[in-house]
Amino acid sequence: MNETGIVAVFTGVRKPFALREFPVPNPEPGAILVKVQMANVCGSDLHIWRGEYDVYRGQTEPFCLAIGHEMVGRIAALGEEVTHDWAGQPLAVGDRIAYQYFCPCGECRSCRRGTTPRCLQGHRYRCPPTEYPHFNAAYGQYYYLRKPQAVFKVPENVPDVLAGPANCALSQVIDGLKRAGVGQGDSLVIQGAGGLGINAIAVAKERQVSQVIVIDGIASRLELAHDFGADVTIDLREFRTPQSRVRRVHELTDGQGADAVMELVGSPGVVAEGIEMLCNGGVYLEIGNINQRLTCEFNPASIVHGGKTILGLMWYEPESLRRALELLSTRADRYPFHKLLSHQYPLSAIDEAFRQQDSGAVHRAALLPWG
Ligand SMILES: [Zn+2]
Ligand SMILES: [Zn+2]
């Protein structure tokens, strides 16, 4: 392929992205060249943009990094040997696909034990866009998909606005709730009604969780939580202290505490109260805190005496992405997934998209690389 494509390059904390052109690679055997249809601004992208999540890998300024990981695309070219997706469906040029944004190595101790989400090598191909194959992240016109990344055809009835976030938020909470064993008869507290939190409500309901309690302080998010089926919401503007929120959860759970609490805020400040909200034997599912430099205090004796578990999770198994697409295909009438992506921008307006989402004016922005 003798053409070029645009990448919106991350150049530093709160700095404008740079639109740069790079040669479009031909896919090697096992790889797929994807034409990105839509890419989203995820909470973790905001953490990077604000300088809270360190992805610089020792680079000094000016940074030249590819970021963005939530996306959906069409197959532009298939490498040799690629004939089917991971569910066994045939693949052809033009097919819409969703895929893991990380790349499990398949060979480390974690991968061999079947715990891909713990692979330490998952970001080994996140090289700067100046290096081949140039298209390593979502904020560009193309994406170079490698062999170990699970890929699935997007069902016809799932539009891009629904499929775009499937490879991150939705798959992540499907994996998390499965690993934590949360299901029928359980009570679940969701800390934070952002992209992860709202998706988690739908997944919890599908798992027959009896009571879903959602905590947030933004009216539009709480409203969306109700639309997705939250049984009760706890408004931070009303319950202003951790103690009052812990008390409220205990009131709502017959004085027992919740069977599981999911941390989807991304702030260490909520961890201690989340653990206190648990019943004896409960599970604290930690997904949101990705910022390596931030810490918090909590009472470890409460884990010991209460027989509680803290379960951390980054990434997910291929099956969780397959189930995410299936859920969007079969249950979109039950949950208003279309309300999750609130605004769309051409890729050239990426700075505005970040600023707007950072300010809270936009729930979740989508970028159109060809729009
Ligand atoms: Zn994400
Ligand atoms: Zn590995």
GROMACS .gro file of C-alpha atoms and ligand atoms in nm:
model
  373
    1MET     CA    1   0.000   0.000   0.000
    2ASN     CA    2   0.161   0.325  -0.112
    3GLU     CA    3  -0.032   0.574   0.087
    4THR     CA    4  -0.017   0.763   0.411
    5GLY     CA    5  -0.255   0.800   0.703
    6ILE     CA    6  -0.295   1.049   0.985
    7VAL     CA    7  -0.216   0.989   1.352
    8ALA     CA    8  -0.315   1.236   1.624
    9VAL     CA    9   0.005   1.228   1.828
   10PHE     CA   10   0.012   1.296   2.202
   11THR     CA   11   0.280   1.560   2.258
   12GLY     CA   12   0.261   1.624   2.632
   13VAL     CA   13   0.041   1.690   2.932
   14ARG     CA   14  -0.249   1.918   2.835
   15LYS     CA   15  -0.071   2.009   2.513
   16PRO     CA   16  -0.238   2.009   2.171
   17PHE     CA   17  -0.222   1.682   1.979
   18ALA     CA   18  -0.017   1.696   1.655
   19LEU     CA   19  -0.170   1.558   1.336
   20ARG     CA   20   0.108   1.376   1.157
   21GLU     CA   21   0.119   1.161   0.847
   22PHE     CA   22   0.286   0.822   0.830
   23PRO     CA   23   0.314   0.551   0.563
   24VAL     CA   24   0.042   0.287   0.586
   25PRO     CA   25   0.199  -0.057   0.642
   26ASN     CA   26   0.107  -0.380   0.467
   27PRO     CA   27   0.004  -0.638   0.725
   28GLU     CA   28   0.254  -0.913   0.794
   29PRO     CA   29   0.132  -1.273   0.817
   30GLY     CA   30  -0.114  -1.301   1.107
   31ALA     CA   31  -0.174  -0.925   1.126
   32ILE     CA   32  -0.468  -0.712   1.012
   33LEU     CA   33  -0.463  -0.353   0.890
   34VAL     CA   34  -0.771  -0.179   1.029
   35LYS     CA   35  -0.932   0.138   0.901
   36VAL     CA   36  -1.051   0.301   1.224
   37GLN     CA   37  -1.417   0.407   1.203
   38MET     CA   38  -1.458   0.554   1.547
   39ALA     CA   39  -1.233   0.602   1.852
   40ASN     CA   40  -1.337   0.716   2.198
   41VAL     CA   41  -1.190   0.925   2.475
   42CYS     CA   42  -1.182   0.688   2.772
   43GLY     CA   43  -1.127   0.791   3.134
   44SER     CA   44  -0.777   0.644   3.121
   45ASP     CA   45  -0.691   0.857   2.817
   46LEU     CA   46  -0.789   1.159   3.024
   47HIS     CA   47  -0.561   1.036   3.304
   48ILE     CA   48  -0.274   1.028   3.050
   49TRP     CA   49  -0.360   1.370   2.908
   50ARG     CA   50  -0.373   1.521   3.259
   51GLY     CA   51  -0.036   1.365   3.345
   52GLU     CA   52  -0.182   1.138   3.615
   53TYR     CA   53  -0.106   0.809   3.440
   54ASP     CA   54   0.256   0.774   3.342
   55VAL     CA   55   0.299   0.621   2.997
   56TYR     CA   56   0.607   0.819   2.897
   57ARG     CA   57   0.848   0.532   2.949
   58GLY     CA   58   1.132   0.768   3.025
   59GLN     CA   59   1.073   0.980   2.716
   60THR     CA   60   1.160   1.340   2.771
   61GLU     CA   61   0.966   1.619   2.610
   62PRO     CA   62   0.856   1.664   2.342
   63PHE     CA   63   0.660   1.343   2.376
   64CYS     CA   64   0.564   1.168   2.060
   65LEU     CA   65   0.327   0.899   2.171
   66ALA     CA   66   0.034   0.713   2.029
   67ILE     CA   67  -0.259   0.695   2.270
   68GLY     CA   68  -0.624   0.595   2.250
   69HIS     CA   69  -0.747   0.236   2.279
   70GLU     CA   70  -1.126   0.226   2.249
   71MET     CA   71  -1.223   0.185   1.886
   72VAL     CA   72  -1.403  -0.001   1.615
   73GLY     CA   73  -1.284  -0.038   1.259
   74ARG     CA   74  -1.311  -0.207   0.921
   75ILE     CA   75  -1.060  -0.451   0.778
   76ALA     CA   76  -0.849  -0.263   0.522
   77ALA     CA   77  -0.610  -0.549   0.447
   78LEU     CA   78  -0.563  -0.902   0.580
   79GLY     CA   79  -0.222  -1.051   0.641
   80GLU     CA   80  -0.157  -1.404   0.520
   81GLU     CA   81  -0.298  -1.679   0.743
   82VAL     CA   82  -0.580  -1.461   0.878
   83THR     CA   83  -0.902  -1.625   0.771
   84HIS     CA   84  -1.134  -1.624   1.074
   85ASP     CA   85  -1.208  -1.427   1.389
   86TRP     CA   86  -1.167  -1.574   1.737
   87ALA     CA   87  -1.522  -1.707   1.733
   88GLY     CA   88  -1.460  -1.894   1.407
   89GLN     CA   89  -1.641  -1.654   1.173
   90PRO     CA   90  -1.476  -1.592   0.834
   91LEU     CA   91  -1.307  -1.253   0.791
   92ALA     CA   92  -1.292  -1.045   0.472
   93VAL     CA   93  -1.177  -0.698   0.372
   94GLY     CA   94  -1.450  -0.448   0.464
   95ASP     CA   95  -1.577  -0.641   0.769
   96ARG     CA   96  -1.632  -0.440   1.084
   97ILE     CA   97  -1.429  -0.571   1.376
   98ALA     CA   98  -1.365  -0.510   1.747
   99TYR     CA   99  -1.046  -0.629   1.912
  100GLN     CA  100  -0.831  -0.627   2.225
  101TYR     CA  101  -0.626  -0.306   2.243
  102PHE     CA  102  -0.351  -0.482   2.437
  103CYS     CA  103  -0.135  -0.762   2.308
  104PRO     CA  104  -0.086  -1.060   2.541
  105CYS     CA  105   0.247  -1.225   2.469
  106GLY     CA  106   0.109  -1.579   2.495
  107GLU     CA  107   0.437  -1.706   2.634
  108CYS     CA  108   0.498  -1.557   2.978
  109ARG     CA  109   0.407  -1.735   3.301
  110SER     CA  110   0.073  -1.551   3.325
  111CYS     CA  111  -0.027  -1.622   2.966
  112ARG     CA  112   0.066  -1.990   2.996
  113ARG     CA  113  -0.149  -2.017   3.308
  114GLY     CA  114  -0.445  -1.873   3.120
  115THR     CA  115  -0.444  -1.542   3.302
  116THR     CA  116  -0.387  -1.309   3.008
  117PRO     CA  117  -0.498  -0.998   3.196
  118ARG     CA  118  -0.186  -1.031   3.409
  119CYS     CA  119   0.058  -1.046   3.116
  120LEU     CA  120   0.330  -0.791   3.179
  121GLN     CA  121   0.411  -0.763   2.810
  122GLY     CA  122   0.072  -0.640   2.692
  123HIS     CA  123   0.195  -0.296   2.592
  124ARG     CA  124   0.525  -0.402   2.435
  125TYR     CA  125   0.417  -0.280   2.091
  126ARG     CA  126   0.310   0.064   2.210
  127CYS     CA  127   0.597   0.227   2.026
  128PRO     CA  128   0.596   0.592   1.915
  129PRO     CA  129   0.417   0.649   1.583
  130THR     CA  130   0.750   0.748   1.431
  131GLU     CA  131   0.843   0.378   1.443
  132TYR     CA  132   0.706   0.102   1.221
  133PRO     CA  133   0.418   0.011   1.191
  134HIS     CA  134   0.321   0.369   1.299
  135PHE     CA  135  -0.044   0.295   1.374
  136ASN     CA  136  -0.038   0.156   1.726
  137ALA     CA  137  -0.329   0.329   1.892
  138ALA     CA  138  -0.685   0.442   1.836
  139TYR     CA  139  -0.635   0.810   1.751
  140GLY     CA  140  -0.540   0.760   1.391
  141GLN     CA  141  -0.691   0.664   1.057
  142TYR     CA  142  -0.547   0.312   1.076
  143TYR     CA  143  -0.462   0.058   1.342
  144TYR     CA  144  -0.217  -0.229   1.306
  145LEU     CA  145  -0.370  -0.535   1.473
  146ARG     CA  146  -0.131  -0.810   1.568
  147LYS     CA  147  -0.180  -1.182   1.579
  148PRO     CA  148  -0.209  -1.233   1.959
  149GLN     CA  149  -0.485  -0.971   1.989
  150ALA     CA  150  -0.829  -1.130   2.000
  151VAL     CA  151  -1.053  -1.003   1.719
  152PHE     CA  152  -1.427  -1.046   1.661
  153LYS     CA  153  -1.661  -0.949   1.382
  154VAL     CA  154  -1.909  -0.687   1.500
  155PRO     CA  155  -2.271  -0.809   1.462
  156GLU     CA  156  -2.457  -0.622   1.184
  157ASN     CA  157  -2.711  -0.473   1.420
  158VAL     CA  158  -2.450  -0.315   1.649
  159PRO     CA  159  -2.371   0.040   1.527
  160ASP     CA  160  -2.026   0.196   1.571
  161VAL     CA  161  -2.140   0.411   1.862
  162LEU     CA  162  -2.215   0.094   2.057
  163ALA     CA  163  -1.925  -0.116   1.932
  164GLY     CA  164  -1.661   0.153   1.992
  165PRO     CA  165  -1.644   0.124   2.372
  166ALA     CA  166  -1.694  -0.254   2.375
  167ASN     CA  167  -1.320  -0.337   2.370
  168CYS     CA  168  -1.253  -0.146   2.692
  169ALA     CA  169  -1.523  -0.054   2.942
  170LEU     CA  170  -1.780  -0.321   2.867
  171SER     CA  171  -1.538  -0.613   2.829
  172GLN     CA  172  -1.352  -0.503   3.139
  173VAL     CA  173  -1.655  -0.508   3.366
  174ILE     CA  174  -1.780  -0.836   3.216
  175ASP     CA  175  -1.444  -0.991   3.303
  176GLY     CA  176  -1.434  -0.828   3.647
  177LEU     CA  177  -1.779  -0.935   3.763
  178LYS     CA  178  -1.715  -1.288   3.638
  179ARG     CA  179  -1.381  -1.312   3.819
  180ALA     CA  180  -1.532  -1.171   4.138
  181GLY     CA  181  -1.811  -1.429   4.115
  182VAL     CA  182  -2.082  -1.166   4.156
  183GLY     CA  183  -2.425  -1.297   4.064
  184GLN     CA  184  -2.776  -1.396   4.163
  185GLY     CA  185  -2.887  -1.274   4.504
  186ASP     CA  186  -2.587  -1.048   4.555
  187SER     CA  187  -2.579  -0.680   4.638
  188LEU     CA  188  -2.326  -0.472   4.449
  189VAL     CA  189  -2.197  -0.119   4.504
  190ILE     CA  190  -2.055   0.064   4.202
  191GLN     CA  191  -1.829   0.356   4.293
  192GLY     CA  192  -1.840   0.595   3.997
  193ALA     CA  193  -2.095   0.616   3.716
  194GLY     CA  194  -1.858   0.693   3.428
  195GLY     CA  195  -1.821   0.466   3.125
  196LEU     CA  196  -1.712   0.166   3.330
  197GLY     CA  197  -1.973   0.218   3.600
  198ILE     CA  198  -2.270   0.253   3.366
  199ASN     CA  199  -2.168  -0.056   3.168
  200ALA     CA  200  -2.123  -0.244   3.495
  201ILE     CA  201  -2.488  -0.181   3.585
  202ALA     CA  202  -2.606  -0.359   3.270
  203VAL     CA  203  -2.366  -0.648   3.321
  204ALA     CA  204  -2.466  -0.685   3.687
  205LYS     CA  205  -2.834  -0.693   3.589
  206GLU     CA  206  -2.761  -0.958   3.326
  207ARG     CA  207  -2.588  -1.160   3.599
  208GLN     CA  208  -2.908  -1.142   3.809
  209VAL     CA  209  -2.752  -0.928   4.081
  210SER     CA  210  -3.039  -0.844   4.319
  211GLN     CA  211  -2.939  -0.497   4.423
  212VAL     CA  212  -2.720  -0.250   4.234
  213ILE     CA  213  -2.623   0.062   4.431
  214VAL     CA  214  -2.443   0.336   4.236
  215ILE     CA  215  -2.246   0.624   4.388
  216ASP     CA  216  -2.171   0.944   4.197
  217GLY     CA  217  -2.210   1.319   4.235
  218ILE     CA  218  -2.308   1.432   3.884
  219ALA     CA  219  -2.682   1.455   3.814
  220SER     CA  220  -2.664   1.341   3.449
  221ARG     CA  221  -2.462   1.034   3.544
  222LEU     CA  222  -2.701   0.940   3.823
  223GLU     CA  223  -2.990   0.975   3.580
  224LEU     CA  224  -2.812   0.750   3.332
  225ALA     CA  225  -2.749   0.501   3.613
  226HIS     CA  226  -3.124   0.483   3.674
  227ASP     CA  227  -3.190   0.444   3.302
  228PHE     CA  228  -2.958   0.143   3.304
  229GLY     CA  229  -3.144  -0.016   3.593
  230ALA     CA  230  -2.961   0.091   3.910
  231ASP     CA  231  -3.184   0.005   4.206
  232VAL     CA  232  -3.056   0.283   4.430
  233THR     CA  233  -2.820   0.574   4.380
  234ILE     CA  234  -2.618   0.755   4.645
  235ASP     CA  235  -2.563   1.119   4.554
  236LEU     CA  236  -2.230   1.259   4.676
  237ARG     CA  237  -2.389   1.602   4.705
  238GLU     CA  238  -2.629   1.462   4.962
  239PHE     CA  239  -2.405   1.206   5.134
  240ARG     CA  240  -2.099   1.422   5.175
  241THR     CA  241  -1.878   1.214   5.405
  242PRO     CA  242  -1.738   0.863   5.365
  243GLN     CA  243  -1.905   0.765   5.695
  244SER     CA  244  -2.247   0.874   5.575
  245ARG     CA  245  -2.205   0.674   5.252
  246VAL     CA  246  -2.084   0.363   5.435
  247ARG     CA  247  -2.381   0.395   5.673
  248ARG     CA  248  -2.619   0.429   5.378
  249VAL     CA  249  -2.486   0.112   5.213
  250HIS     CA  250  -2.526  -0.081   5.539
  251GLU     CA  251  -2.883   0.049   5.575
  252LEU     CA  252  -2.961  -0.067   5.223
  253THR     CA  253  -2.817  -0.415   5.284
  254ASP     CA  254  -2.992  -0.506   5.610
  255GLY     CA  255  -2.689  -0.398   5.809
  256GLN     CA  256  -2.470  -0.660   5.640
  257GLY     CA  257  -2.276  -0.457   5.384
  258ALA     CA  258  -2.252  -0.531   5.012
  259ASP     CA  259  -2.132  -0.862   4.868
  260ALA     CA  260  -1.911  -0.676   4.623
  261VAL     CA  261  -1.791  -0.322   4.563
  262MET     CA  262  -1.640  -0.208   4.232
  263GLU     CA  263  -1.395   0.082   4.230
  264LEU     CA  264  -1.452   0.259   3.899
  265VAL     CA  265  -1.374   0.616   4.001
  266GLY     CA  266  -1.000   0.604   3.946
  267SER     CA  267  -0.920   0.785   4.270
  268PRO     CA  268  -0.741   0.624   4.567
  269GLY     CA  269  -0.951   0.840   4.801
  270VAL     CA  270  -1.254   0.613   4.761
  271VAL     CA  271  -1.082   0.282   4.842
  272ALA     CA  272  -1.104   0.289   5.223
  273GLU     CA  273  -1.477   0.363   5.228
  274GLY     CA  274  -1.537   0.104   4.955
  275ILE     CA  275  -1.376  -0.167   5.166
  276GLU     CA  276  -1.586  -0.060   5.465
  277MET     CA  277  -1.901  -0.097   5.256
  278LEU     CA  278  -1.833  -0.470   5.213
  279CYS     CA  279  -2.000  -0.748   5.410
  280ASN     CA  280  -1.783  -1.013   5.573
  281GLY     CA  281  -1.644  -1.227   5.294
  282GLY     CA  282  -1.709  -0.956   5.036
  283VAL     CA  283  -1.495  -0.876   4.733
  284TYR     CA  284  -1.348  -0.536   4.649
  285LEU     CA  285  -1.293  -0.521   4.275
  286GLU     CA  286  -1.025  -0.266   4.192
  287ILE     CA  287  -1.029  -0.156   3.827
  288GLY     CA  288  -1.025   0.223   3.821
  289ASN     CA  289  -0.700   0.318   3.994
  290ILE     CA  290  -0.440   0.308   3.719
  291ASN     CA  291  -0.231   0.604   3.836
  292GLN     CA  292   0.092   0.452   3.965
  293ARG     CA  293   0.203   0.741   4.184
  294LEU     CA  294  -0.108   0.781   4.398
  295THR     CA  295  -0.156   0.599   4.727
  296CYS     CA  296  -0.415   0.570   5.005
  297GLU     CA  297  -0.455   0.448   5.361
  298PHE     CA  298  -0.691   0.182   5.479
  299ASN     CA  299  -0.717  -0.050   5.775
  300PRO     CA  300  -0.577  -0.391   5.674
  301ALA     CA  301  -0.725  -0.553   5.986
  302SER     CA  302  -1.070  -0.501   5.838
  303ILE     CA  303  -0.968  -0.731   5.551
  304VAL     CA  304  -0.840  -0.995   5.793
  305HIS     CA  305  -1.128  -0.984   6.041
  306GLY     CA  306  -1.389  -0.955   5.770
  307GLY     CA  307  -1.239  -1.223   5.547
  308LYS     CA  308  -1.255  -0.979   5.258
  309THR     CA  309  -1.083  -1.005   4.921
  310ILE     CA  310  -0.927  -0.731   4.713
  311LEU     CA  311  -0.915  -0.825   4.347
  312GLY     CA  312  -0.723  -0.607   4.100
  313LEU     CA  313  -0.785  -0.627   3.729
  314MET     CA  314  -0.630  -0.475   3.418
  315TRP     CA  315  -0.741  -0.615   3.079
  316TYR     CA  316  -0.963  -0.913   3.008
  317GLU     CA  317  -0.990  -1.253   2.840
  318PRO     CA  318  -1.100  -1.278   2.473
  319GLU     CA  319  -1.430  -1.437   2.576
  320SER     CA  320  -1.531  -1.120   2.760
  321LEU     CA  321  -1.507  -0.917   2.438
  322ARG     CA  322  -1.713  -1.175   2.252
  323ARG     CA  323  -1.979  -1.156   2.522
  324ALA     CA  324  -1.970  -0.777   2.517
  325LEU     CA  325  -2.058  -0.774   2.146
  326GLU     CA  326  -2.326  -1.036   2.202
  327LEU     CA  327  -2.479  -0.828   2.481
  328LEU     CA  328  -2.487  -0.518   2.257
  329SER     CA  329  -2.644  -0.722   1.978
  330THR     CA  330  -2.915  -0.889   2.183
  331ARG     CA  331  -2.993  -0.655   2.472
  332ALA     CA  332  -2.973  -0.300   2.333
  333ASP     CA  333  -3.350  -0.275   2.378
  334ARG     CA  334  -3.310  -0.333   2.751
  335TYR     CA  335  -3.022  -0.092   2.822
  336PRO     CA  336  -2.980   0.252   2.656
  337PHE     CA  337  -2.618   0.195   2.547
  338HIS     CA  338  -2.661   0.463   2.281
  339LYS     CA  339  -2.669   0.729   2.554
  340LEU     CA  340  -2.312   0.650   2.663
  341LEU     CA  341  -2.141   0.830   2.378
  342SER     CA  342  -2.266   1.183   2.400
  343HIS     CA  343  -2.071   1.377   2.136
  344GLN     CA  344  -1.881   1.314   1.811
  345TYR     CA  345  -1.588   1.511   1.668
  346PRO     CA  346  -1.366   1.478   1.363
  347LEU     CA  347  -1.015   1.361   1.457
  348SER     CA  348  -0.886   1.711   1.377
  349ALA     CA  349  -1.093   1.842   1.672
  350ILE     CA  350  -0.935   1.600   1.920
  351ASP     CA  351  -0.812   1.885   2.146
  352GLU     CA  352  -1.162   2.017   2.185
  353ALA     CA  353  -1.293   1.666   2.257
  354PHE     CA  354  -1.039   1.622   2.539
  355ARG     CA  355  -1.104   1.964   2.687
  356GLN     CA  356  -1.480   1.917   2.682
  357GLN     CA  357  -1.468   1.573   2.840
  358ASP     CA  358  -1.215   1.693   3.098
  359SER     CA  359  -1.451   1.973   3.200
  360GLY     CA  360  -1.740   1.729   3.242
  361ALA     CA  361  -1.946   1.898   2.967
  362VAL     CA  362  -1.928   1.577   2.762
  363HIS     CA  363  -1.990   1.232   2.908
  364ARG     CA  364  -1.781   1.046   2.653
  365ALA     CA  365  -1.649   1.184   2.326
  366ALA     CA  366  -1.610   0.986   2.003
  367LEU     CA  367  -1.360   1.077   1.731
  368LEU     CA  368  -1.418   1.014   1.363
  369PRO     CA  369  -1.081   0.972   1.185
  370TRP     CA  370  -1.245   1.000   0.842
  371GLY     CA  371  -1.516   1.248   0.936
  372ZN      ZN  372  -1.073   0.260   2.797
  373ZN      ZN  373   0.222  -1.284   2.854
   0.00000   0.00000   0.00000
